[in-house]
JSON list of C-alpha atoms in Angstrom, two decimals:
[
{"chain": "I", "resi": 1, "resn": "UNK", "atom": "CA", "xyz": [0.07, -0.13, 0.12]},
{"chain": "I", "resi": 2, "resn": "UNK", "atom": "CA", "xyz": [2.64, 2.51, 1.24]},
{"chain": "I", "resi": 3, "resn": "UNK", "atom": "CA", "xyz": [4.30, 1.64, -2.49]},
{"chain": "I", "resi": 4, "resn": "UNK", "atom": "CA", "xyz": [1.32, 2.26, -4.51]},
{"chain": "I", "resi": 5, "resn": "UNK", "atom": "CA", "xyz": [0.80, 5.56, -2.38]},
{"chain": "I", "resi": 6, "resn": "UNK", "atom": "CA", "xyz": [4.46, 6.43, -3.53]},
{"chain": "I", "resi": 7, "resn": "UNK", "atom": "CA", "xyz": [4.04, 6.12, -6.93]},
{"chain": "I", "resi": 8, "resn": "UNK", "atom": "CA", "xyz": [0.83, 8.15, -7.12]},
{"chain": "I", "resi": 9, "resn": "UNK", "atom": "CA", "xyz": [3.52, 11.09, -5.50]},
{"chain": "I", "resi": 10, "resn": "UNK", "atom": "CA", "xyz": [5.02, 13.06, -8.51]},
{"chain": "I", "resi": 11, "resn": "UNK", "atom": "CA", "xyz": [7.54, 15.52, -8.17]},
{"chain": "I", "resi": 12, "resn": "UNK", "atom": "CA", "xyz": [6.88, 18.84, -9.52]},
{"chain": "I", "resi": 13, "resn": "UNK", "atom": "CA", "xyz": [9.04, 19.99, -12.31]},
{"chain": "I", "resi": 14, "resn": "UNK", "atom": "CA", "xyz": [10.95, 22.83, -10.37]},
{"chain": "I", "resi": 15, "resn": "UNK", "atom": "CA", "xyz": [11.07, 20.39, -7.43]},
{"chain": "I", "resi": 16, "resn": "UNK", "atom": "CA", "xyz": [12.75, 17.36, -9.73]},
{"chain": "I", "resi": 17, "resn": "UNK", "atom": "CA", "xyz": [15.09, 20.12, -11.41]},
{"chain": "I", "resi": 18, "resn": "UNK", "atom": "CA", "xyz": [16.22, 21.06, -7.55]},
{"chain": "I", "resi": 19, "resn": "UNK", "atom": "CA", "xyz": [16.85, 17.65, -6.57]},
{"chain": "I", "resi": 20, "resn": "UNK", "atom": "CA", "xyz": [18.86, 17.04, -9.73]},
{"chain": "I", "resi": 21, "resn": "UNK", "atom": "CA", "xyz": [20.72, 20.02, -8.88]},
{"chain": "I", "resi": 22, "resn": "UNK", "atom": "CA", "xyz": [21.34, 19.08, -5.07]},
{"chain": "I", "resi": 23, "resn": "UNK", "atom": "CA", "xyz": [21.86, 15.44, -6.05]},
{"chain": "I", "resi": 24, "resn": "UNK", "atom": "CA", "xyz": [24.94, 16.85, -8.86]},
{"chain": "I", "resi": 25, "resn": "UNK", "atom": "CA", "xyz": [26.74, 18.74, -5.84]},
{"chain": "I", "resi": 26, "resn": "UNK", "atom": "CA", "xyz": [30.05, 16.89, -5.20]},
{"chain": "I", "resi": 27, "resn": "UNK", "atom": "CA", "xyz": [30.49, 17.83, -1.79]},
{"chain": "I", "resi": 28, "resn": "UNK", "atom": "CA", "xyz": [28.70, 19.91, 1.17]},
{"chain": "I", "resi": 29, "resn": "UNK", "atom": "CA", "xyz": [27.87, 23.54, 1.23]},
{"chain": "I", "resi": 30, "resn": "UNK", "atom": "CA", "xyz": [30.82, 23.76, 3.90]},
{"chain": "I", "resi": 31, "resn": "UNK", "atom": "CA", "xyz": [32.98, 22.72, 1.06]},
{"chain": "I", "resi": 32, "resn": "UNK", "atom": "CA", "xyz": [32.07, 25.01, -1.78]},
{"chain": "I", "resi": 33, "resn": "UNK", "atom": "CA", "xyz": [34.11, 27.85, -2.88]},
{"chain": "I", "resi": 34, "resn": "UNK", "atom": "CA", "xyz": [32.37, 31.22, -3.83]},
{"chain": "I", "resi": 35, "resn": "UNK", "atom": "CA", "xyz": [32.43, 30.43, -7.88]},
{"chain": "I", "resi": 36, "resn": "UNK", "atom": "CA", "xyz": [30.59, 27.04, -7.13]},
{"chain": "I", "resi": 37, "resn": "UNK", "atom": "CA", "xyz": [28.42, 28.61, -4.80]},
{"chain": "I", "resi": 38, "resn": "UNK", "atom": "CA", "xyz": [27.49, 30.94, -7.47]},
{"chain": "I", "resi": 39, "resn": "UNK", "atom": "CA", "xyz": [27.20, 28.40, -10.01]},
{"chain": "I", "resi": 40, "resn": "UNK", "atom": "CA", "xyz": [24.57, 26.72, -7.69]},
{"chain": "I", "resi": 41, "resn": "UNK", "atom": "CA", "xyz": [22.70, 29.61, -7.69]},
{"chain": "I", "resi": 42, "resn": "UNK", "atom": "CA", "xyz": [22.56, 29.64, -11.74]},
{"chain": "I", "resi": 43, "resn": "UNK", "atom": "CA", "xyz": [21.74, 26.05, -11.30]},
{"chain": "I", "resi": 44, "resn": "UNK", "atom": "CA", "xyz": [18.66, 26.75, -9.24]},
{"chain": "I", "resi": 45, "resn": "UNK", "atom": "CA", "xyz": [17.29, 29.85, -10.87]},
{"chain": "I", "resi": 46, "resn": "UNK", "atom": "CA", "xyz": [17.47, 27.45, -14.07]},
{"chain": "I", "resi": 47, "resn": "UNK", "atom": "CA", "xyz": [15.09, 25.34, -12.49]},
{"chain": "I", "resi": 48, "resn": "UNK", "atom": "CA", "xyz": [13.06, 28.17, -11.38]},
{"chain": "I", "resi": 49, "resn": "UNK", "atom": "CA", "xyz": [12.98, 29.96, -15.36]},
{"chain": "I", "resi": 50, "resn": "UNK", "atom": "CA", "xyz": [12.34, 25.95, -16.75]},
{"chain": "I", "resi": 51, "resn": "UNK", "atom": "CA", "xyz": [9.23, 25.60, -14.03]},
{"chain": "I", "resi": 52, "resn": "UNK", "atom": "CA", "xyz": [7.95, 28.85, -15.60]},
{"chain": "I", "resi": 53, "resn": "UNK", "atom": "CA", "xyz": [8.93, 28.17, -19.01]},
{"chain": "I", "resi": 54, "resn": "UNK", "atom": "CA", "xyz": [11.66, 31.13, -19.47]},
{"chain": "I", "resi": 55, "resn": "UNK", "atom": "CA", "xyz": [14.79, 31.35, -21.05]},
{"chain": "I", "resi": 56, "resn": "UNK", "atom": "CA", "xyz": [17.80, 28.98, -19.11]},
{"chain": "I", "resi": 57, "resn": "UNK", "atom": "CA", "xyz": [21.22, 29.64, -19.28]},
{"chain": "I", "resi": 58, "resn": "UNK", "atom": "CA", "xyz": [23.94, 26.71, -19.33]},
{"chain": "I", "resi": 59, "resn": "UNK", "atom": "CA", "xyz": [26.61, 26.65, -16.39]},
{"chain": "I", "resi": 60, "resn": "UNK", "atom": "CA", "xyz": [28.21, 23.85, -16.61]},
{"chain": "I", "resi": 61, "resn": "UNK", "atom": "CA", "xyz": [31.52, 22.88, -14.19]},
{"chain": "I", "resi": 62, "resn": "UNK", "atom": "CA", "xyz": [34.28, 23.96, -17.00]},
{"chain": "I", "resi": 63, "resn": "UNK", "atom": "CA", "xyz": [32.45, 27.36, -17.98]},
{"chain": "I", "resi": 64, "resn": "UNK", "atom": "CA", "xyz": [33.28, 30.15, -15.44]},
{"chain": "I", "resi": 65, "resn": "UNK", "atom": "CA", "xyz": [30.50, 31.96, -13.77]},
{"chain": "I", "resi": 66, "resn": "UNK", "atom": "CA", "xyz": [30.81, 34.96, -15.87]},
{"chain": "I", "resi": 67, "resn": "UNK", "atom": "CA", "xyz": [30.38, 32.45, -19.07]},
{"chain": "I", "resi": 68, "resn": "UNK", "atom": "CA", "xyz": [27.44, 31.33, -17.20]},
{"chain": "I", "resi": 69, "resn": "UNK", "atom": "CA", "xyz": [25.53, 34.78, -16.39]},
{"chain": "I", "resi": 70, "resn": "UNK", "atom": "CA", "xyz": [27.34, 36.44, -19.45]},
{"chain": "I", "resi": 71, "resn": "UNK", "atom": "CA", "xyz": [23.75, 36.28, -21.81]},
{"chain": "I", "resi": 72, "resn": "UNK", "atom": "CA", "xyz": [21.59, 37.47, -18.54]},
{"chain": "I", "resi": 73, "resn": "UNK", "atom": "CA", "xyz": [19.37, 40.43, -18.87]},
{"chain": "I", "resi": 74, "resn": "UNK", "atom": "CA", "xyz": [19.37, 43.19, -15.88]},
{"chain": "I", "resi": 75, "resn": "UNK", "atom": "CA", "xyz": [15.82, 41.82, -14.51]},
{"chain": "I", "resi": 76, "resn": "UNK", "atom": "CA", "xyz": [17.33, 37.83, -15.16]},
{"chain": "I", "resi": 77, "resn": "UNK", "atom": "CA", "xyz": [20.58, 39.40, -13.82]},
{"chain": "I", "resi": 78, "resn": "UNK", "atom": "CA", "xyz": [18.48, 40.65, -10.64]},
{"chain": "I", "resi": 79, "resn": "UNK", "atom": "CA", "xyz": [15.95, 37.13, -10.14]},
{"chain": "I", "resi": 80, "resn": "UNK", "atom": "CA", "xyz": [19.54, 35.41, -10.38]},
{"chain": "I", "resi": 81, "resn": "UNK", "atom": "CA", "xyz": [21.05, 37.03, -7.73]},
{"chain": "I", "resi": 82, "resn": "UNK", "atom": "CA", "xyz": [18.07, 36.67, -5.44]},
{"chain": "I", "resi": 83, "resn": "UNK", "atom": "CA", "xyz": [18.06, 32.68, -6.08]},
{"chain": "I", "resi": 84, "resn": "UNK", "atom": "CA", "xyz": [21.97, 33.00, -5.43]},
{"chain": "I", "resi": 85, "resn": "UNK", "atom": "CA", "xyz": [21.47, 34.69, -2.28]},
{"chain": "I", "resi": 86, "resn": "UNK", "atom": "CA", "xyz": [19.12, 32.52, -1.03]},
{"chain": "I", "resi": 87, "resn": "UNK", "atom": "CA", "xyz": [21.36, 29.41, -1.78]},
{"chain": "I", "resi": 88, "resn": "UNK", "atom": "CA", "xyz": [23.85, 31.79, -0.20]},
{"chain": "I", "resi": 89, "resn": "UNK", "atom": "CA", "xyz": [22.36, 31.68, 3.05]},
{"chain": "I", "resi": 90, "resn": "UNK", "atom": "CA", "xyz": [21.49, 28.30, 2.92]},
{"chain": "I", "resi": 91, "resn": "UNK", "atom": "CA", "xyz": [24.87, 27.72, 2.76]},
{"chain": "I", "resi": 92, "resn": "UNK", "atom": "CA", "xyz": [25.89, 29.85, 5.34]},
{"chain": "I", "resi": 93, "resn": "UNK", "atom": "CA", "xyz": [23.65, 28.51, 8.03]},
{"chain": "I", "resi": 94, "resn": "UNK", "atom": "CA", "xyz": [24.53, 25.36, 7.15]},
{"chain": "I", "resi": 95, "resn": "UNK", "atom": "CA", "xyz": [27.97, 26.42, 7.82]},
{"chain": "I", "resi": 96, "resn": "UNK", "atom": "CA", "xyz": [27.29, 28.14, 11.20]},
{"chain": "I", "resi": 97, "resn": "UNK", "atom": "CA", "xyz": [25.25, 24.93, 12.26]},
{"chain": "I", "resi": 98, "resn": "UNK", "atom": "CA", "xyz": [28.52, 22.52, 11.53]},
{"chain": "I", "resi": 99, "resn": "UNK", "atom": "CA", "xyz": [30.81, 24.93, 13.06]},
{"chain": "I", "resi": 100, "resn": "UNK", "atom": "CA", "xyz": [28.31, 25.47, 16.22]},
{"chain": "I", "resi": 101, "resn": "UNK", "atom": "CA", "xyz": [28.32, 21.19, 16.26]},
{"chain": "I", "resi": 102, "resn": "UNK", "atom": "CA", "xyz": [32.09, 21.14, 15.60]},
{"chain": "I", "resi": 103, "resn": "UNK", "atom": "CA", "xyz": [32.48, 23.63, 18.68]},
{"chain": "I", "resi": 104, "resn": "UNK", "atom": "CA", "xyz": [29.73, 21.44, 20.67]},
{"chain": "I", "resi": 105, "resn": "UNK", "atom": "CA", "xyz": [31.92, 18.64, 20.19]},
{"chain": "I", "resi": 106, "resn": "UNK", "atom": "CA", "xyz": [35.18, 19.81, 20.72]},
{"chain": "I", "resi": 107, "resn": "UNK", "atom": "CA", "xyz": [33.85, 21.83, 24.04]},
{"chain": "I", "resi": 108, "resn": "UNK", "atom": "CA", "xyz": [32.06, 18.78, 25.09]},
{"chain": "I", "resi": 109, "resn": "UNK", "atom": "CA", "xyz": [35.19, 16.41, 24.69]},
{"chain": "I", "resi": 110, "resn": "UNK", "atom": "CA", "xyz": [36.97, 19.30, 26.64]},
{"chain": "I", "resi": 111, "resn": "UNK", "atom": "CA", "xyz": [34.65, 19.38, 29.41]},
{"chain": "I", "resi": 112, "resn": "UNK", "atom": "CA", "xyz": [35.16, 15.32, 29.61]},
{"chain": "I", "resi": 113, "resn": "UNK", "atom": "CA", "xyz": [38.81, 15.64, 29.68]},
{"chain": "I", "resi": 114, "resn": "UNK", "atom": "CA", "xyz": [38.79, 18.13, 31.92]},
{"chain": "I", "resi": 115, "resn": "UNK", "atom": "CA", "xyz": [36.47, 15.82, 34.04]},
{"chain": "I", "resi": 116, "resn": "UNK", "atom": "CA", "xyz": [39.00, 12.83, 33.83]},
{"chain": "I", "resi": 117, "resn": "UNK", "atom": "CA", "xyz": [41.91, 14.99, 34.51]},
{"chain": "I", "resi": 118, "resn": "UNK", "atom": "CA", "xyz": [40.43, 16.59, 37.90]},
{"chain": "I", "resi": 119, "resn": "UNK", "atom": "CA", "xyz": [39.76, 13.08, 38.67]},
{"chain": "I", "resi": 120, "resn": "UNK", "atom": "CA", "xyz": [43.09, 11.91, 38.14]},
{"chain": "I", "resi": 121, "resn": "UNK", "atom": "CA", "xyz": [44.59, 14.66, 40.34]},
{"chain": "I", "resi": 122, "resn": "UNK", "atom": "CA", "xyz": [42.00, 13.93, 43.21]},
{"chain": "I", "resi": 123, "resn": "UNK", "atom": "CA", "xyz": [43.44, 10.05, 42.56]},
{"chain": "I", "resi": 124, "resn": "UNK", "atom": "CA", "xyz": [47.14, 11.40, 42.84]},
{"chain": "I", "resi": 125, "resn": "UNK", "atom": "CA", "xyz": [46.15, 13.46, 45.97]},
{"chain": "I", "resi": 126, "resn": "UNK", "atom": "CA", "xyz": [44.66, 10.59, 47.76]},
{"chain": "I", "resi": 127, "resn": "UNK", "atom": "CA", "xyz": [47.78, 8.39, 46.82]},
{"chain": "I", "resi": 128, "resn": "UNK", "atom": "CA", "xyz": [50.23, 11.55, 47.75]},
{"chain": "I", "resi": 129, "resn": "UNK", "atom": "CA", "xyz": [48.30, 11.19, 51.03]},
{"chain": "I", "resi": 130, "resn": "UNK", "atom": "CA", "xyz": [48.23, 7.28, 51.52]},
{"chain": "I", "resi": 131, "resn": "UNK", "atom": "CA", "xyz": [52.09, 7.68, 51.07]},
{"chain": "I", "resi": 132, "resn": "UNK", "atom": "CA", "xyz": [52.58, 10.58, 53.34]},
{"chain": "I", "resi": 133, "resn": "UNK", "atom": "CA", "xyz": [50.74, 8.57, 56.04]},
{"chain": "I", "resi": 134, "resn": "UNK", "atom": "CA", "xyz": [52.44, 5.80, 55.16]},
{"chain": "I", "resi": 135, "resn": "UNK", "atom": "CA", "xyz": [55.64, 7.16, 55.08]},
{"chain": "I", "resi": 136, "resn": "UNK", "atom": "CA", "xyz": [54.93, 9.11, 58.36]},
{"chain": "I", "resi": 137, "resn": "UNK", "atom": "CA", "xyz": [53.83, 5.65, 59.71]},
{"chain": "I", "resi": 138, "resn": "UNK", "atom": "CA", "xyz": [57.41, 4.16, 58.68]},
{"chain": "I", "resi": 139, "resn": "UNK", "atom": "CA", "xyz": [59.43, 6.87, 60.03]},
{"chain": "I", "resi": 140, "resn": "UNK", "atom": "CA", "xyz": [57.67, 6.46, 63.54]},
{"chain": "I", "resi": 141, "resn": "UNK", "atom": "CA", "xyz": [58.42, 2.94, 63.03]},
{"chain": "I", "resi": 142, "resn": "UNK", "atom": "CA", "xyz": [61.95, 3.67, 62.44]},
{"chain": "I", "resi": 143, "resn": "UNK", "atom": "CA", "xyz": [62.57, 6.10, 65.36]},
{"chain": "I", "resi": 144, "resn": "UNK", "atom": "CA", "xyz": [60.61, 3.57, 67.71]},
{"chain": "I", "resi": 145, "resn": "UNK", "atom": "CA", "xyz": [62.95, 0.90, 66.40]},
{"chain": "I", "resi": 146, "resn": "UNK", "atom": "CA", "xyz": [66.44, 3.00, 66.78]},
{"chain": "I", "resi": 147, "resn": "UNK", "atom": "CA", "xyz": [65.66, 4.10, 70.31]},
{"chain": "I", "resi": 148, "resn": "UNK", "atom": "CA", "xyz": [64.81, 0.83, 71.21]},
{"chain": "I", "resi": 149, "resn": "UNK", "atom": "CA", "xyz": [68.13, -0.29, 69.56]},
{"chain": "I", "resi": 150, "resn": "UNK", "atom": "CA", "xyz": [69.69, 1.89, 71.72]},
{"chain": "I", "resi": 151, "resn": "UNK", "atom": "CA", "xyz": [67.85, 1.08, 74.75]},
{"chain": "I", "resi": 152, "resn": "UNK", "atom": "CA", "xyz": [69.20, -2.32, 74.11]},
{"chain": "I", "resi": 153, "resn": "UNK", "atom": "CA", "xyz": [72.99, -1.29, 73.32]},
{"chain": "I", "resi": 154, "resn": "UNK", "atom": "CA", "xyz": [72.94, 0.81, 76.60]},
{"chain": "I", "resi": 155, "resn": "UNK", "atom": "CA", "xyz": [71.48, -2.64, 78.55]},
{"chain": "I", "resi": 156, "resn": "UNK", "atom": "CA", "xyz": [74.41, -4.48, 76.70]},
{"chain": "I", "resi": 157, "resn": "UNK", "atom": "CA", "xyz": [76.74, -2.12, 77.96]},
{"chain": "I", "resi": 158, "resn": "UNK", "atom": "CA", "xyz": [75.78, -2.02, 81.05]},
{"chain": "I", "resi": 159, "resn": "UNK", "atom": "CA", "xyz": [75.87, -5.59, 81.55]},
{"chain": "I", "resi": 160, "resn": "UNK", "atom": "CA", "xyz": [79.42, -5.54, 79.34]},
{"chain": "I", "resi": 161, "resn": "UNK", "atom": "CA", "xyz": [80.58, -3.19, 82.65]},
{"chain": "I", "resi": 162, "resn": "UNK", "atom": "CA", "xyz": [78.81, -5.76, 85.39]},
{"chain": "I", "resi": 163, "resn": "UNK", "atom": "CA", "xyz": [80.61, -8.59, 83.75]},
{"chain": "I", "resi": 164, "resn": "UNK", "atom": "CA", "xyz": [83.93, -6.63, 83.23]},
{"chain": "I", "resi": 165, "resn": "UNK", "atom": "CA", "xyz": [83.63, -5.69, 86.91]},
{"chain": "I", "resi": 166, "resn": "UNK", "atom": "CA", "xyz": [83.14, -9.19, 88.37]},
{"chain": "I", "resi": 167, "resn": "UNK", "atom": "CA", "xyz": [85.41, -10.64, 85.98]},
{"chain": "I", "resi": 168, "resn": "UNK", "atom": "CA", "xyz": [88.10, -8.34, 87.49]},
{"chain": "I", "resi": 169, "resn": "UNK", "atom": "CA", "xyz": [87.00, -8.90, 90.53]},
{"chain": "I", "resi": 170, "resn": "UNK", "atom": "CA", "xyz": [86.82, -12.59, 90.40]},
{"chain": "I", "resi": 171, "resn": "UNK", "atom": "CA", "xyz": [90.86, -12.46, 88.64]},
{"chain": "I", "resi": 172, "resn": "UNK", "atom": "CA", "xyz": [91.56, -9.93, 91.82]},
{"chain": "I", "resi": 173, "resn": "UNK", "atom": "CA", "xyz": [90.19, -12.87, 94.33]},
{"chain": "I", "resi": 174, "resn": "UNK", "atom": "CA", "xyz": [91.98, -15.40, 92.42]},
{"chain": "I", "resi": 175, "resn": "UNK", "atom": "CA", "xyz": [95.01, -13.39, 92.56]},
{"chain": "I", "resi": 176, "resn": "UNK", "atom": "CA", "xyz": [95.21, -13.03, 96.43]},
{"chain": "I", "resi": 177, "resn": "UNK", "atom": "CA", "xyz": [94.45, -16.54, 97.07]},
{"chain": "I", "resi": 178, "resn": "UNK", "atom": "CA", "xyz": [97.10, -17.60, 94.79]},
{"chain": "I", "resi": 179, "resn": "UNK", "atom": "CA", "xyz": [99.44, -15.26, 96.68]}
]
């Protein structure tokens, strides 16, 4: 049913011509040069003129804009400019929309990047805090261990002095007993 209804829809001569002109574009409005944009205007003008049974002006890719518009009288030239300016406006609007879209994509990418950088900085800050705490804890343990070693060394030194005194005392006793 849908296909049969679609067959009944026929494009007007003007719409068919517009569709053919747009289909021949090899790039988007964004990539059209000023010359190509002006020739697009001539082609669209020719669609309107043909639909109204008026004279059209040949304009191929090989021709210059001046060659395309050379035979136009002042009234035709003005009508061509109206159509051309409309095409130019559509292309400029398309360019602005594309620029806006690309700008939004860029800004969104920057926001994502900034967010991930911020998250990375937070993680780095937490890691540094953890490292600082571990370092402080390790230093406390090292200081405590050194203090314990100093105490043990002092105890060993005291024990060694007591042992030395005891040995000296025993040696003196032995010397007295022998004598």
